Tab-separated table of C-alpha atoms in Angstrom:
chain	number	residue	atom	x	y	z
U	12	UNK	CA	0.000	0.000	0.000
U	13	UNK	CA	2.852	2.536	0.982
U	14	UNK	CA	4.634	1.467	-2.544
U	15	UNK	CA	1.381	2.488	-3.924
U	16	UNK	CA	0.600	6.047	-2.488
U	17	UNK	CA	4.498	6.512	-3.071
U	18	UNK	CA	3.900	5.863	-6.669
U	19	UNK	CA	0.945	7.841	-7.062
U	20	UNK	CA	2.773	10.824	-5.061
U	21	UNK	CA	5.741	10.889	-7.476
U	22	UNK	CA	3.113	10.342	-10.652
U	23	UNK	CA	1.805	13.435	-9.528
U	24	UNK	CA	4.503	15.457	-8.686
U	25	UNK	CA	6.199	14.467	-12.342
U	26	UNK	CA	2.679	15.454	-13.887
U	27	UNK	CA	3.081	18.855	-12.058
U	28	UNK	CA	6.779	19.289	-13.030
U	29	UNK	CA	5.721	18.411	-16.628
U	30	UNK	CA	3.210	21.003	-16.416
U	31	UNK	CA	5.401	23.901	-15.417
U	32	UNK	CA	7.664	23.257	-17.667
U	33	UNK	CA	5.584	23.477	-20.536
U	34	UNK	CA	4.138	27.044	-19.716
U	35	UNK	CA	4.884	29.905	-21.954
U	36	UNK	CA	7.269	32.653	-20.588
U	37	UNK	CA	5.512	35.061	-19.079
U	38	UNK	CA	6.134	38.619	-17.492
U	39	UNK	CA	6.571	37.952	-13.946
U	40	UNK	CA	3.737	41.341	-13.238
U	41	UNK	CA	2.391	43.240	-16.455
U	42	UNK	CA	-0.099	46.269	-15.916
U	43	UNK	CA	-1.854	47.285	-19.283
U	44	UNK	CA	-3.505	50.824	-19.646
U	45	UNK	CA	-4.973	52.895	-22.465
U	46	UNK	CA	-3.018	56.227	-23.433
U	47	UNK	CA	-4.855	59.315	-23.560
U	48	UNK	CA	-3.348	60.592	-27.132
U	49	UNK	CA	-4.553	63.312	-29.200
U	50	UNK	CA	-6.952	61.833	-32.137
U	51	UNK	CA	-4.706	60.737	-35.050
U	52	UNK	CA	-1.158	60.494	-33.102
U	53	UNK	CA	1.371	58.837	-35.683
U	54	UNK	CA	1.840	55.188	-35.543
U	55	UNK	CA	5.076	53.568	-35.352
U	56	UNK	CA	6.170	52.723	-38.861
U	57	UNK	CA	9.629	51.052	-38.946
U	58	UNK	CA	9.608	46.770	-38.697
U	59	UNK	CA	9.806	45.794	-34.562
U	60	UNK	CA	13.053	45.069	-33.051
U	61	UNK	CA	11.836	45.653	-29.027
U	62	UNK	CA	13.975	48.704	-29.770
U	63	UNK	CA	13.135	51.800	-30.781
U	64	UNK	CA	15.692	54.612	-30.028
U	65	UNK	CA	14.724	57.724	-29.070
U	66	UNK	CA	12.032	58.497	-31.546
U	67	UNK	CA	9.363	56.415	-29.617
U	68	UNK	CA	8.933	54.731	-25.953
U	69	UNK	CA	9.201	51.180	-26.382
U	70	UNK	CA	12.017	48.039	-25.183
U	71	UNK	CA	13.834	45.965	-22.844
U	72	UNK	CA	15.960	47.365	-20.322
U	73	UNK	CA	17.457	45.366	-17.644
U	74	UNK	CA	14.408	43.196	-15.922
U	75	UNK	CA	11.588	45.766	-17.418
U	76	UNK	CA	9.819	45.983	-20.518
U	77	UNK	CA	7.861	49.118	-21.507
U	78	UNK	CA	5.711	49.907	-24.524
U	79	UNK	CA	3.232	53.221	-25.677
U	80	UNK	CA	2.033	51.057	-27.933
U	81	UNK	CA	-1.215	50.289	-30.597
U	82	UNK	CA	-2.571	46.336	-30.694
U	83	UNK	CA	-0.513	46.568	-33.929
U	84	UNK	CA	3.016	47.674	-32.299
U	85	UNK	CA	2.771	45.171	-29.892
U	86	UNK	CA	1.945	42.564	-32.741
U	87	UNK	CA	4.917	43.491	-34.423
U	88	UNK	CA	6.877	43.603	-31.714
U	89	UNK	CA	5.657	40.215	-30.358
U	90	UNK	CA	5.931	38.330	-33.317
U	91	UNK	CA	8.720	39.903	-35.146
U	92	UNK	CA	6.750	40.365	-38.108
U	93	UNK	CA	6.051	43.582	-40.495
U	94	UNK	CA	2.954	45.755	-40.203
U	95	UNK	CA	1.870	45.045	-43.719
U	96	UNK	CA	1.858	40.912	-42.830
U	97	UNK	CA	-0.858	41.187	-40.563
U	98	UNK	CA	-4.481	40.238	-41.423
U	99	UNK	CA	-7.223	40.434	-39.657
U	100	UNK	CA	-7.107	43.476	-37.486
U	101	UNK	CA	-10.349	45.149	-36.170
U	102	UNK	CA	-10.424	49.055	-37.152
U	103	UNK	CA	-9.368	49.900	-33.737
U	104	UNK	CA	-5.986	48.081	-33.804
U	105	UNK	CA	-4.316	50.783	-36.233
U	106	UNK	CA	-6.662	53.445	-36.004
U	107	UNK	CA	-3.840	55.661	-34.184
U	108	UNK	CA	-6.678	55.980	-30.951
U	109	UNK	CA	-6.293	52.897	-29.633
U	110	UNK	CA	-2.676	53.342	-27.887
U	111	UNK	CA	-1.618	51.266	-24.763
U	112	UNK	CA	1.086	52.367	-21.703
U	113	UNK	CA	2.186	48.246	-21.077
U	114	UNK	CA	4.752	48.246	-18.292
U	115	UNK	CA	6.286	44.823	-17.317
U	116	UNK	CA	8.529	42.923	-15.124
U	117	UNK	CA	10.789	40.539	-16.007
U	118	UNK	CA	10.783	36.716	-13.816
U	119	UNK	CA	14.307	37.094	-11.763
U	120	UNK	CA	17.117	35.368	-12.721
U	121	UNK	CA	19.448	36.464	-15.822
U	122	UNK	CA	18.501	39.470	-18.099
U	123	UNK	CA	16.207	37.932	-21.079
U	124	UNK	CA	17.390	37.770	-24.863
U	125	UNK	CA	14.629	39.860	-27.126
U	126	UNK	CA	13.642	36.618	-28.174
U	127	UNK	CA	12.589	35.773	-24.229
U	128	UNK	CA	10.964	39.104	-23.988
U	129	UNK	CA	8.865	38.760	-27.868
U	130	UNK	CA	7.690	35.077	-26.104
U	131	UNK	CA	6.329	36.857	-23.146
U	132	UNK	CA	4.882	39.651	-25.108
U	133	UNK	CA	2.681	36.751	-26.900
U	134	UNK	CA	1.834	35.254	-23.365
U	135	UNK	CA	0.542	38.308	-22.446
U	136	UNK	CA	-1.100	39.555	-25.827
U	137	UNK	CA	-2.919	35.982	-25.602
U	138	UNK	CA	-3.920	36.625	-21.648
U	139	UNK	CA	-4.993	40.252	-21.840
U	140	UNK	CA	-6.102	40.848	-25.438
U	141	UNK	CA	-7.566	37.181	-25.753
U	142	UNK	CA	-5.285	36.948	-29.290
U	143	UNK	CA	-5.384	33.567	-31.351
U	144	UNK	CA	-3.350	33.818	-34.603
U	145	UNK	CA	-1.461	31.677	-37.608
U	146	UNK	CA	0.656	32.130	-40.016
U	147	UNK	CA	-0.002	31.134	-43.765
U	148	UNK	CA	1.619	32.424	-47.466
U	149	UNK	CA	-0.114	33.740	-49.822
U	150	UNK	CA	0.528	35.177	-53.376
U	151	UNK	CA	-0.829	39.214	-52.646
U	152	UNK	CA	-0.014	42.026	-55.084
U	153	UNK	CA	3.395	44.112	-53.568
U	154	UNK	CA	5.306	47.027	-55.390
U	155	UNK	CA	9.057	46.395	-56.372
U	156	UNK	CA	10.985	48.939	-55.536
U	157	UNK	CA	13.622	48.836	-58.532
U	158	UNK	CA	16.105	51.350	-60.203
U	159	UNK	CA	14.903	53.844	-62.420
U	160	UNK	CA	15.897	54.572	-66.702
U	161	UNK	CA	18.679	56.741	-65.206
U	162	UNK	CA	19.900	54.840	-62.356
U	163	UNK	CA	19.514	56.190	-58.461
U	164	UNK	CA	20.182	59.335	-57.566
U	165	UNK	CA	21.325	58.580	-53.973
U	166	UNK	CA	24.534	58.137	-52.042
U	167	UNK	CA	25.898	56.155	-50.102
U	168	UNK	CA	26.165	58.020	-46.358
U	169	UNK	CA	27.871	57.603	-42.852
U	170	UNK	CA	26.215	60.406	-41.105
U	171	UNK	CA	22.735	61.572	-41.076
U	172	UNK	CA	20.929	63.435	-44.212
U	173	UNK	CA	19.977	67.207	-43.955
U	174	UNK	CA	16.213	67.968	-44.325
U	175	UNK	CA	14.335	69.762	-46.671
U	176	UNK	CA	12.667	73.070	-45.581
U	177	UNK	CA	9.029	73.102	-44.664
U	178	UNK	CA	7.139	75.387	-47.142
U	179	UNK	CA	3.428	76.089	-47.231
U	180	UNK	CA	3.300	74.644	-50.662
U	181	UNK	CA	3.987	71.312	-51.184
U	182	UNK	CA	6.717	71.145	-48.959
U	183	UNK	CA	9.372	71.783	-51.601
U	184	UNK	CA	12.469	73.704	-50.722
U	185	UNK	CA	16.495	73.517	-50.536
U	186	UNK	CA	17.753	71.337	-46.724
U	187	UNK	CA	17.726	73.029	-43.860
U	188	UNK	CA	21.183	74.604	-43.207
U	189	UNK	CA	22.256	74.692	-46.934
U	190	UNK	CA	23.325	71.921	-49.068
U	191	UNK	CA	23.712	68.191	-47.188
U	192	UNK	CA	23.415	70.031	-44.092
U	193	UNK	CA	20.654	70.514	-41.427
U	194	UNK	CA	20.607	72.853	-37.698
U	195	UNK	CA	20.290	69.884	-35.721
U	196	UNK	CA	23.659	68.945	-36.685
U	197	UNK	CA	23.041	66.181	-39.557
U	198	UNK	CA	23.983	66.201	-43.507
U	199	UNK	CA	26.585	65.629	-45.934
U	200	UNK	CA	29.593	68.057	-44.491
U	201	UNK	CA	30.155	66.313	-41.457
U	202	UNK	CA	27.041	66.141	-39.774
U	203	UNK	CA	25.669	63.668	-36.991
U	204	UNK	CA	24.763	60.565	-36.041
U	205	UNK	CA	22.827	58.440	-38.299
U	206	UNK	CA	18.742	58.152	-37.638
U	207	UNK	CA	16.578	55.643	-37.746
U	208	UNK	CA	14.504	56.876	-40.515
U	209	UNK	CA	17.569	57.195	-42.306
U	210	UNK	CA	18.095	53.601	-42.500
U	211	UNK	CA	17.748	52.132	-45.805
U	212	UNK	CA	16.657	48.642	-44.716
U	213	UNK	CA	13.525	50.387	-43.569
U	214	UNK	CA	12.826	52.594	-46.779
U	215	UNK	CA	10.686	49.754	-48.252
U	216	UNK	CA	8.264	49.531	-45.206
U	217	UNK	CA	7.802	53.429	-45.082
U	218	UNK	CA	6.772	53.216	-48.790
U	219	UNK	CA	4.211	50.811	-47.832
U	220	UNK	CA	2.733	53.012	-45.633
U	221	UNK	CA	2.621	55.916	-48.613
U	222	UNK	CA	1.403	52.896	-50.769
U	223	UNK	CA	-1.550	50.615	-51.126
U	224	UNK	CA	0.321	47.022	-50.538
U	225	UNK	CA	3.563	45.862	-49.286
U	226	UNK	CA	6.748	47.503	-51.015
U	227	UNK	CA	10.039	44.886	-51.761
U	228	UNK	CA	13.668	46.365	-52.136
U	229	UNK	CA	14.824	44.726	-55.688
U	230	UNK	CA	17.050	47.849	-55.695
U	231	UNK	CA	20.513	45.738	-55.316
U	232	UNK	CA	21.434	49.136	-52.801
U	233	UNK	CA	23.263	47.464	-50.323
U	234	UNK	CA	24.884	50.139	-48.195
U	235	UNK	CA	23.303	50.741	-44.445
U	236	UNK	CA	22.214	54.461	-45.288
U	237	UNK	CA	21.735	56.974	-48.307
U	238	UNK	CA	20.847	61.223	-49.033
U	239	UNK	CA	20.005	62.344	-51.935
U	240	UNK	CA	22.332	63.702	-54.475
U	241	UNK	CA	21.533	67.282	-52.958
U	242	UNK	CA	22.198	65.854	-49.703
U	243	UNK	CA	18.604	65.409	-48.267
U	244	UNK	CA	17.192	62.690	-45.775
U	245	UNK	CA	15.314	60.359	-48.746
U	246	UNK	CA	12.312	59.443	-46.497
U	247	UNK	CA	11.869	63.327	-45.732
U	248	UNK	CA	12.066	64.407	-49.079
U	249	UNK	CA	9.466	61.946	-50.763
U	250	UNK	CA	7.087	62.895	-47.583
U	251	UNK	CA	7.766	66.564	-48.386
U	252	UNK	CA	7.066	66.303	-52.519
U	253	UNK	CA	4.058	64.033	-51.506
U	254	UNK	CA	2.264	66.613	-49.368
U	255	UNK	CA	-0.782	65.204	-46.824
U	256	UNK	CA	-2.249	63.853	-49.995
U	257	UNK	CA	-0.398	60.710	-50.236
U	258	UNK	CA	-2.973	58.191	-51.182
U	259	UNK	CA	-3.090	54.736	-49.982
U	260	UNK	CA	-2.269	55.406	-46.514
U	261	UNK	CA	-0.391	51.746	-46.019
U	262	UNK	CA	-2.945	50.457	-43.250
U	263	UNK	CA	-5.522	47.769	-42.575
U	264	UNK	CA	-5.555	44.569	-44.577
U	265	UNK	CA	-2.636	43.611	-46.727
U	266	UNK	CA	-4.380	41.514	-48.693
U	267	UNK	CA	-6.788	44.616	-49.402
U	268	UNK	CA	-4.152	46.596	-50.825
U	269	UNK	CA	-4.527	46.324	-54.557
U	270	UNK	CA	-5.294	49.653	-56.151
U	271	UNK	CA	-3.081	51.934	-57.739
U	272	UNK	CA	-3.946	55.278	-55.455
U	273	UNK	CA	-4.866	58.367	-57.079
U	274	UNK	CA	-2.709	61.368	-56.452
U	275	UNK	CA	-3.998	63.889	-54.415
U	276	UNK	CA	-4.584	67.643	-55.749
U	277	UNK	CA	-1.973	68.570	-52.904
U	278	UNK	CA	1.206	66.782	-53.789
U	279	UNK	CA	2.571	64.821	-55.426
U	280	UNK	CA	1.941	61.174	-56.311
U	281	UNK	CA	4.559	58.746	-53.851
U	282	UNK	CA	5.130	57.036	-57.409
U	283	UNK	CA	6.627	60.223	-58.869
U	284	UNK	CA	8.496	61.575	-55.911
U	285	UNK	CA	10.327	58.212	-55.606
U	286	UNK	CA	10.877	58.503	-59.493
U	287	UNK	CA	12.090	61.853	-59.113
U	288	UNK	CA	13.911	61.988	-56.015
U	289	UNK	CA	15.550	58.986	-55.703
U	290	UNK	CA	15.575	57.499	-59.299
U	291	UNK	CA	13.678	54.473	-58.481
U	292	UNK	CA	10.441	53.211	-59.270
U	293	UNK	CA	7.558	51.332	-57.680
U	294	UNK	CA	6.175	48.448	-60.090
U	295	UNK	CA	3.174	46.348	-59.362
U	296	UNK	CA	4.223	42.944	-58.907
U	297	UNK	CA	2.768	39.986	-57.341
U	298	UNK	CA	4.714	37.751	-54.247
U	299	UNK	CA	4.163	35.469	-51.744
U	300	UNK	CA	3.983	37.021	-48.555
U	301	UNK	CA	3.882	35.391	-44.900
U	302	UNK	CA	1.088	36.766	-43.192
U	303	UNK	CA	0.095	36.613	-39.668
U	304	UNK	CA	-3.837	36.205	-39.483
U	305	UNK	CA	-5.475	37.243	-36.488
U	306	UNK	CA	-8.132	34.611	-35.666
U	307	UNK	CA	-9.240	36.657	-32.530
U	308	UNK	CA	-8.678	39.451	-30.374
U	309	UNK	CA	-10.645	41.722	-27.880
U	310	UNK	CA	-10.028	45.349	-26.277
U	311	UNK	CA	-7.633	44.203	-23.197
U	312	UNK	CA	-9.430	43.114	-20.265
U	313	UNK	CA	-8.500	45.656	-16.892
U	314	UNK	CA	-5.594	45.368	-14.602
């Protein structure tokens, strides 16, 4: 009898073991608010890496994790995927209203790789916003960003671009502190520290937010960072020529994105501002794309 209760007593205690070690990572205490933001606050753009310099709150640091974040942001962040591979999302989850203050701490013991902290992101994207996903590939319609009849008309940088001047027209103008240069201490003559929106591994994803589907680099640039042949910050001076009329607008469904937008009255069209200002051009191709399809989510539930 005592063999028995000792064998059901370490059955048990195995089971229990089993268990535990088959839980997700989690955040050891996670408190998830909503953000009073002004109506329309910009999104971030740029693909996830828990890291986001000093443009935007979000990322790891020591045993904390903090994010002012949209259900999309922490999506991206989560599962290391890019905003224009998720499908699925209810309006509110880009809608630039919806923004969330999550502040986390980490389980003790040594600090956790991004990869730790994206796991526990998930855990708690599953526990507070109730989210069931998977991923399939499909064949959508994308843009290929390739070289234009003249070749680019960018080079290649190690400090950051100067920025066009902001005019009431249009936004066309010369940089800000004369040619390659800018006041906050950027550009072509010596200027700072490279940006984050100055990264050319990014370019393609701010496109497809100009765009109406997913943008692909099939450039062959390979350098880390470009300006413009006058010395300006690329990104800036395609979102200058383009004006608030961009079009497209990048958001909701990627597998909804398959119109050619019409250019808006006030600027230009983003097809002919990357034709013109950085000698490439956007053709409609089609590509198979991973997505990430949301199966369900909900508002989060209250701390």
């Amino acid at each position: 009898m005592n063999r028995f209760l000792l064998l059901v007593t370490l059955t048990a205690a195995a089971v229990r073991m089993q268990a535990q070690s088959e839980a997700p990572p989690a955040f050891e205490v996670a408190s998830v608010r909503q953000h009073a933001i002004p109506v329309g606050m910009m999104r971030r753009p740029w693909s996830p890496n828990i890291d986001c310099g000093p443009i935007a709150r979000c990322g790891l640091s020591g045993n904390r994790f903090t994010e002012l974040a949209s259900l999309t942001d922490l999506i991206m962040d989560a599962y290391k995927v890019k905003r224009f591979q998720i499908s699925g999302l209810p309006s509110w989850g880009d809608s630039g209203r919806d923004v969330y203050d999550v502040a986390a701490t980490m389980p003790e013991g040594p600090t956790p790789t991004l990869d730790q902290a994206r796991r526990m992101l998930q855990t708690l994207l599953a526990d507070r916003f109730q989210l069931k996903v998977h991923h399939e590939t499909k064949e959508l319609p994308v843009y290929a960003l390739v070289a234009g009849k003249n070749g680019p008309k960018l080079k290649p940088t190690a400090v950051a671009c100067g920025l066009p001047e902001i005019t009431g027209g249009g936004g066309r103008g010369a940089p800000r502190g004369g040619e390659g240069g800018s006041k906050g201490g950027g550009g072509g003559r010596g200027g700072g520290a490279l940006t984050l929106l100055n990264s050319w591994a990014l370019m393609p994803e701010m496109l497809s937010m100009f765009a109406d589907r997913p943008v692909i680099d099939k450039t062959g640039l390979v350098e880390p960072a470009y300006c413009t042949l006058d010395g300006q910050d690329p990104l800036f001076s395609v979102i200058m020529l383009v004006g608030p009329g961009a079009g497209g607008g990048g958001r909701g469904d990627a597998q909804a994105r398959t119109t050619i937008p019409d250019a808006d009255s006030s600027g230009a069209s983003i097809f002919t501002a990357v034709e013109e200002k950085w000698g490439l051009k956007l053709e409609p191709q089609k590509a198979p794309v991973e997505l990430l399809v949301i199966d369900h989510v909900a508002r989060p539930s209250e701390n």
